[in-house]
Amino acid sequence: MSPRPMVRPGGRSARVQESVHTAVRELTAEVGRDALTVPLVAARAGVTPSTVYRRWGDLQELLSDVAVERLRPDTVPEDHGGLRADLTAWAEQFLDEMASPPGRAYIRDALLGDPDGTNAGQCSAYAAEQIDVVLARAAGRGEAVPDTEAVMDRVVAPVMYRILFRPDGLDAGYARRLVAGLLDASG
């Protein structure tokens, strides 16, 4: 098992990664995740199966790598004018994306191919980076803000627990209640 790079590689390595990731996404849409094989992905990507095995180790690690990349946020959190509104909107969107069928599949894949916890840590870092943006913006407006770890513990952790183990009742209201509980307790 070879370690996956933490930074995006450049040159040929970047092209191989992008073509393999694209092949996984396209084939998943066409034939379903359960039908994927390394030779099938390699053929679609235009590389040899040995290239895939050398870089990712096995299919599960490849799926995990693709999932982590898909869980990376595309944009910075929107500015709604205040901490409560910003954090609530972010939490609602986070819950919606993570609890969706594709989000759940990405979470599953990210964790299954992650024996050392690197991918879980990267997914957590994505959420923390987004929260940092919201909190820094609020602090810049002169608002009192909780620390990032408090938001992770009181908003992100319960959302992820519920997605993984108790998915019933997950809706925007749940996200709003978590944010309100955090901010009302600290303010």
PDB file of C-alpha atoms in Angstrom:
ATOM      1  CA  MET A   1       0.000   0.000   0.000  1.00  0.00           C
ATOM      2  CA  SER A   2       1.568   3.247  -1.103  1.00  0.00           C
ATOM      3  CA  PRO A   3       0.677   6.538   0.588  1.00  0.00           C
ATOM      4  CA  ARG A   4      -1.399   8.957  -1.424  1.00  0.00           C
ATOM      5  CA  PRO A   5       0.017  12.444  -1.922  1.00  0.00           C
ATOM      6  CA  MET A   6      -1.533  15.167   0.248  1.00  0.00           C
ATOM      7  CA  VAL A   7      -0.990  17.884  -2.356  1.00  0.00           C
ATOM      8  CA  ARG A   8      -2.118  17.842  -5.923  1.00  0.00           C
ATOM      9  CA  PRO A   9       0.719  16.609  -8.068  1.00  0.00           C
ATOM     10  CA  GLY A  10       1.808  18.392 -11.210  1.00  0.00           C
ATOM     11  CA  GLY A  11       2.618  17.308 -14.749  1.00  0.00           C
ATOM     12  CA  ARG A  12       1.979  13.738 -15.877  1.00  0.00           C
ATOM     13  CA  SER A  13       1.015  12.654 -12.380  1.00  0.00           C
ATOM     14  CA  ALA A  14      -1.739  15.285 -12.277  1.00  0.00           C
ATOM     15  CA  ARG A  15      -3.012  14.206 -15.690  1.00  0.00           C
ATOM     16  CA  VAL A  16      -3.098  10.556 -14.604  1.00  0.00           C
ATOM     17  CA  GLN A  17      -4.937  11.454 -11.390  1.00  0.00           C
ATOM     18  CA  GLU A  18      -7.484  13.571 -13.236  1.00  0.00           C
ATOM     19  CA  SER A  19      -8.104  10.974 -15.961  1.00  0.00           C
ATOM     20  CA  VAL A  20      -8.494   8.160 -13.418  1.00  0.00           C
ATOM     21  CA  HIS A  21     -10.789  10.253 -11.188  1.00  0.00           C
ATOM     22  CA  THR A  22     -12.873  11.219 -14.227  1.00  0.00           C
ATOM     23  CA  ALA A  23     -13.070   7.572 -15.298  1.00  0.00           C
ATOM     24  CA  VAL A  24     -14.309   6.569 -11.846  1.00  0.00           C
ATOM     25  CA  ARG A  25     -17.006   9.259 -11.853  1.00  0.00           C
ATOM     26  CA  GLU A  26     -18.157   8.467 -15.393  1.00  0.00           C
ATOM     27  CA  LEU A  27     -18.188   4.692 -14.892  1.00  0.00           C
ATOM     28  CA  THR A  28     -19.997   5.009 -11.573  1.00  0.00           C
ATOM     29  CA  ALA A  29     -22.732   6.946 -13.367  1.00  0.00           C
ATOM     30  CA  GLU A  30     -22.837   4.492 -16.277  1.00  0.00           C
ATOM     31  CA  VAL A  31     -22.484   1.046 -14.707  1.00  0.00           C
ATOM     32  CA  GLY A  32     -22.734   1.668 -10.959  1.00  0.00           C
ATOM     33  CA  ARG A  33     -20.128   1.602  -8.243  1.00  0.00           C
ATOM     34  CA  ASP A  34     -20.417  -2.139  -7.613  1.00  0.00           C
ATOM     35  CA  ALA A  35     -19.435  -2.920 -11.226  1.00  0.00           C
ATOM     36  CA  LEU A  36     -16.180  -0.961 -11.054  1.00  0.00           C
ATOM     37  CA  THR A  37     -12.887  -2.805 -11.407  1.00  0.00           C
ATOM     38  CA  VAL A  38      -9.353  -1.487 -11.671  1.00  0.00           C
ATOM     39  CA  PRO A  39      -8.967  -2.799 -15.256  1.00  0.00           C
ATOM     40  CA  LEU A  40     -12.244  -1.128 -16.273  1.00  0.00           C
ATOM     41  CA  VAL A  41     -11.224   2.202 -14.726  1.00  0.00           C
ATOM     42  CA  ALA A  42      -7.724   1.971 -16.197  1.00  0.00           C
ATOM     43  CA  ALA A  43      -9.050   1.267 -19.694  1.00  0.00           C
ATOM     44  CA  ARG A  44     -11.417   4.263 -19.514  1.00  0.00           C
ATOM     45  CA  ALA A  45      -8.628   6.487 -18.180  1.00  0.00           C
ATOM     46  CA  GLY A  46      -6.161   5.363 -20.827  1.00  0.00           C
ATOM     47  CA  VAL A  47      -3.618   3.997 -18.367  1.00  0.00           C
ATOM     48  CA  THR A  48      -2.495   0.502 -17.449  1.00  0.00           C
ATOM     49  CA  PRO A  49      -3.966  -1.295 -14.441  1.00  0.00           C
ATOM     50  CA  SER A  50      -0.447  -1.407 -12.960  1.00  0.00           C
ATOM     51  CA  THR A  51      -0.417   2.409 -12.977  1.00  0.00           C
ATOM     52  CA  VAL A  52      -3.584   2.413 -10.877  1.00  0.00           C
ATOM     53  CA  TYR A  53      -2.313  -0.277  -8.498  1.00  0.00           C
ATOM     54  CA  ARG A  54       1.041   1.469  -8.102  1.00  0.00           C
ATOM     55  CA  ARG A  55      -0.558   4.811  -7.323  1.00  0.00           C
ATOM     56  CA  TRP A  56      -3.578   3.759  -5.247  1.00  0.00           C
ATOM     57  CA  GLY A  57      -2.933   0.195  -4.107  1.00  0.00           C
ATOM     58  CA  ASP A  58      -6.403  -1.183  -4.758  1.00  0.00           C
ATOM     59  CA  LEU A  59      -9.874  -0.204  -5.927  1.00  0.00           C
ATOM     60  CA  GLN A  60     -11.072   0.766  -2.448  1.00  0.00           C
ATOM     61  CA  GLU A  61      -8.182   3.179  -1.941  1.00  0.00           C
ATOM     62  CA  LEU A  62      -8.864   4.683  -5.368  1.00  0.00           C
ATOM     63  CA  LEU A  63     -12.562   5.118  -4.536  1.00  0.00           C
ATOM     64  CA  SER A  64     -11.549   6.670  -1.225  1.00  0.00           C
ATOM     65  CA  ASP A  65      -9.241   9.143  -2.968  1.00  0.00           C
ATOM     66  CA  VAL A  66     -11.982  10.104  -5.437  1.00  0.00           C
ATOM     67  CA  ALA A  67     -14.468  10.508  -2.584  1.00  0.00           C
ATOM     68  CA  VAL A  68     -12.195  12.829  -0.630  1.00  0.00           C
ATOM     69  CA  GLU A  69     -11.723  14.964  -3.725  1.00  0.00           C
ATOM     70  CA  ARG A  70     -15.505  15.057  -4.284  1.00  0.00           C
ATOM     71  CA  LEU A  71     -16.072  16.104  -0.658  1.00  0.00           C
ATOM     72  CA  ARG A  72     -13.801  19.146  -1.096  1.00  0.00           C
ATOM     73  CA  PRO A  73     -15.984  22.302  -1.012  1.00  0.00           C
ATOM     74  CA  ASP A  74     -16.207  24.162  -4.312  1.00  0.00           C
ATOM     75  CA  THR A  75     -16.813  27.627  -2.894  1.00  0.00           C
ATOM     76  CA  VAL A  76     -16.348  29.680   0.246  1.00  0.00           C
ATOM     77  CA  PRO A  77     -19.371  29.942   2.536  1.00  0.00           C
ATOM     78  CA  GLU A  78     -21.788  32.701   1.588  1.00  0.00           C
ATOM     79  CA  ASP A  79     -21.889  35.945   3.553  1.00  0.00           C
ATOM     80  CA  HIS A  80     -25.374  36.515   4.974  1.00  0.00           C
ATOM     81  CA  GLY A  81     -24.376  39.495   7.117  1.00  0.00           C
ATOM     82  CA  GLY A  82     -24.005  37.925  10.563  1.00  0.00           C
ATOM     83  CA  LEU A  83     -22.557  34.949  12.370  1.00  0.00           C
ATOM     84  CA  ARG A  84     -25.874  33.247  13.122  1.00  0.00           C
ATOM     85  CA  ALA A  85     -27.108  33.564   9.543  1.00  0.00           C
ATOM     86  CA  ASP A  86     -23.749  32.565   8.031  1.00  0.00           C
ATOM     87  CA  LEU A  87     -23.220  29.559  10.275  1.00  0.00           C
ATOM     88  CA  THR A  88     -26.824  28.412   9.930  1.00  0.00           C
ATOM     89  CA  ALA A  89     -26.706  28.605   6.127  1.00  0.00           C
ATOM     90  CA  TRP A  90     -23.377  26.749   6.095  1.00  0.00           C
ATOM     91  CA  ALA A  91     -24.661  24.027   8.454  1.00  0.00           C
ATOM     92  CA  GLU A  92     -27.841  23.550   6.416  1.00  0.00           C
ATOM     93  CA  GLN A  93     -25.835  23.199   3.201  1.00  0.00           C
ATOM     94  CA  PHE A  94     -23.289  20.875   4.857  1.00  0.00           C
ATOM     95  CA  LEU A  95     -26.058  18.621   6.170  1.00  0.00           C
ATOM     96  CA  ASP A  96     -27.883  18.648   2.842  1.00  0.00           C
ATOM     97  CA  GLU A  97     -24.773  17.717   0.865  1.00  0.00           C
ATOM     98  CA  MET A  98     -23.429  15.115   3.288  1.00  0.00           C
ATOM     99  CA  ALA A  99     -26.815  13.455   3.936  1.00  0.00           C
ATOM    100  CA  SER A 100     -27.680  13.178   0.232  1.00  0.00           C
ATOM    101  CA  PRO A 101     -27.274   9.738  -1.359  1.00  0.00           C
ATOM    102  CA  PRO A 102     -24.090  10.821  -3.202  1.00  0.00           C
ATOM    103  CA  GLY A 103     -22.737  12.447  -0.034  1.00  0.00           C
ATOM    104  CA  ARG A 104     -23.332   9.297   1.994  1.00  0.00           C
ATOM    105  CA  ALA A 105     -21.632   7.203  -0.700  1.00  0.00           C
ATOM    106  CA  TYR A 106     -18.614   9.539  -0.702  1.00  0.00           C
ATOM    107  CA  ILE A 107     -18.392   9.411   3.092  1.00  0.00           C
ATOM    108  CA  ARG A 108     -18.554   5.609   3.012  1.00  0.00           C
ATOM    109  CA  ASP A 109     -15.897   5.363   0.316  1.00  0.00           C
ATOM    110  CA  ALA A 110     -13.644   7.936   1.969  1.00  0.00           C
ATOM    111  CA  LEU A 111     -13.665   5.957   5.214  1.00  0.00           C
ATOM    112  CA  LEU A 112     -13.504   2.430   3.777  1.00  0.00           C
ATOM    113  CA  GLY A 113     -10.271   3.016   1.897  1.00  0.00           C
ATOM    114  CA  ASP A 114      -8.670   4.912   4.766  1.00  0.00           C
ATOM    115  CA  PRO A 115      -6.921   2.516   7.159  1.00  0.00           C
ATOM    116  CA  ASP A 116      -4.686   5.211   8.678  1.00  0.00           C
ATOM    117  CA  GLY A 117      -7.324   7.958   9.028  1.00  0.00           C
ATOM    118  CA  THR A 118      -5.681  10.347   6.554  1.00  0.00           C
ATOM    119  CA  ASN A 119      -8.809  10.803   4.456  1.00  0.00           C
ATOM    120  CA  ALA A 120     -11.043  11.293   7.474  1.00  0.00           C
ATOM    121  CA  GLY A 121      -8.631  13.947   8.683  1.00  0.00           C
ATOM    122  CA  GLN A 122      -8.709  15.652   5.285  1.00  0.00           C
ATOM    123  CA  CYS A 123     -12.515  15.691   5.238  1.00  0.00           C
ATOM    124  CA  SER A 124     -12.500  17.150   8.744  1.00  0.00           C
ATOM    125  CA  ALA A 125     -10.003  19.783   7.618  1.00  0.00           C
ATOM    126  CA  TYR A 126     -12.323  20.790   4.766  1.00  0.00           C
ATOM    127  CA  ALA A 127     -15.129  21.461   7.244  1.00  0.00           C
ATOM    128  CA  ALA A 128     -12.796  23.304   9.635  1.00  0.00           C
ATOM    129  CA  GLU A 129     -11.514  25.520   6.801  1.00  0.00           C
ATOM    130  CA  GLN A 130     -15.073  26.465   5.875  1.00  0.00           C
ATOM    131  CA  ILE A 131     -15.929  27.213   9.514  1.00  0.00           C
ATOM    132  CA  ASP A 132     -12.762  29.302   9.861  1.00  0.00           C
ATOM    133  CA  VAL A 133     -13.962  31.488   6.969  1.00  0.00           C
ATOM    134  CA  VAL A 134     -17.348  32.028   8.638  1.00  0.00           C
ATOM    135  CA  LEU A 135     -15.806  32.782  12.036  1.00  0.00           C
ATOM    136  CA  ALA A 136     -13.107  35.111  10.674  1.00  0.00           C
ATOM    137  CA  ARG A 137     -15.696  37.055   8.721  1.00  0.00           C
ATOM    138  CA  ALA A 138     -17.871  37.423  11.843  1.00  0.00           C
ATOM    139  CA  ALA A 139     -14.896  38.422  13.992  1.00  0.00           C
ATOM    140  CA  GLY A 140     -14.013  41.014  11.350  1.00  0.00           C
ATOM    141  CA  ARG A 141     -17.480  42.493  11.838  1.00  0.00           C
ATOM    142  CA  GLY A 142     -16.804  42.706  15.583  1.00  0.00           C
ATOM    143  CA  GLU A 143     -19.023  39.775  16.543  1.00  0.00           C
ATOM    144  CA  ALA A 144     -18.135  37.414  19.384  1.00  0.00           C
ATOM    145  CA  VAL A 145     -17.370  34.020  17.877  1.00  0.00           C
ATOM    146  CA  PRO A 146     -16.952  30.507  19.240  1.00  0.00           C
ATOM    147  CA  ASP A 147     -13.752  28.681  18.350  1.00  0.00           C
ATOM    148  CA  THR A 148     -13.600  26.317  15.404  1.00  0.00           C
ATOM    149  CA  GLU A 149     -13.379  23.221  17.602  1.00  0.00           C
ATOM    150  CA  ALA A 150     -16.595  24.196  19.392  1.00  0.00           C
ATOM    151  CA  VAL A 151     -18.375  24.361  16.038  1.00  0.00           C
ATOM    152  CA  MET A 152     -16.850  21.036  15.012  1.00  0.00           C
ATOM    153  CA  ASP A 153     -17.975  19.416  18.286  1.00  0.00           C
ATOM    154  CA  ARG A 154     -21.442  20.975  18.518  1.00  0.00           C
ATOM    155  CA  VAL A 155     -22.482  21.132  14.838  1.00  0.00           C
ATOM    156  CA  VAL A 156     -20.313  19.001  12.539  1.00  0.00           C
ATOM    157  CA  ALA A 157     -19.866  15.989  14.845  1.00  0.00           C
ATOM    158  CA  PRO A 158     -23.581  15.484  15.570  1.00  0.00           C
ATOM    159  CA  VAL A 159     -24.442  15.889  11.881  1.00  0.00           C
ATOM    160  CA  MET A 160     -21.872  13.283  10.862  1.00  0.00           C
ATOM    161  CA  TYR A 161     -22.931  10.907  13.647  1.00  0.00           C
ATOM    162  CA  ARG A 162     -26.563  11.157  12.604  1.00  0.00           C
ATOM    163  CA  ILE A 163     -25.710  10.686   8.916  1.00  0.00           C
ATOM    164  CA  LEU A 164     -23.723   7.542   9.695  1.00  0.00           C
ATOM    165  CA  PHE A 165     -25.824   5.977  12.451  1.00  0.00           C
ATOM    166  CA  ARG A 166     -29.246   7.655  12.876  1.00  0.00           C
ATOM    167  CA  PRO A 167     -30.227   9.279   9.583  1.00  0.00           C
ATOM    168  CA  ASP A 168     -33.916   9.783  10.354  1.00  0.00           C
ATOM    169  CA  GLY A 169     -35.021  13.337  11.014  1.00  0.00           C
ATOM    170  CA  LEU A 170     -32.112  15.003   9.261  1.00  0.00           C
ATOM    171  CA  ASP A 171     -33.346  18.246   7.788  1.00  0.00           C
ATOM    172  CA  ALA A 172     -32.556  21.941   7.789  1.00  0.00           C
ATOM    173  CA  GLY A 173     -34.356  22.303  11.117  1.00  0.00           C
ATOM    174  CA  TYR A 174     -31.883  19.919  12.750  1.00  0.00           C
ATOM    175  CA  ALA A 175     -28.948  21.990  11.466  1.00  0.00           C
ATOM    176  CA  ARG A 176     -30.609  25.212  12.687  1.00  0.00           C
ATOM    177  CA  ARG A 177     -31.188  23.726  16.147  1.00  0.00           C
ATOM    178  CA  LEU A 178     -27.526  22.691  16.424  1.00  0.00           C
ATOM    179  CA  VAL A 179     -26.281  26.168  15.495  1.00  0.00           C
ATOM    180  CA  ALA A 180     -28.785  27.838  17.816  1.00  0.00           C
ATOM    181  CA  GLY A 181     -27.738  25.550  20.669  1.00  0.00           C
ATOM    182  CA  LEU A 182     -24.084  26.420  20.132  1.00  0.00           C
ATOM    183  CA  LEU A 183     -24.567  30.164  19.771  1.00  0.00           C
ATOM    184  CA  ASP A 184     -27.177  30.525  22.505  1.00  0.00           C
ATOM    185  CA  ALA A 185     -24.939  28.641  24.972  1.00  0.00           C
ATOM    186  CA  SER A 186     -21.885  30.754  24.139  1.00  0.00           C
ATOM    187  CA  GLY A 187     -23.559  34.120  23.735  1.00  0.00           C
TER     188      GLY A 187
END
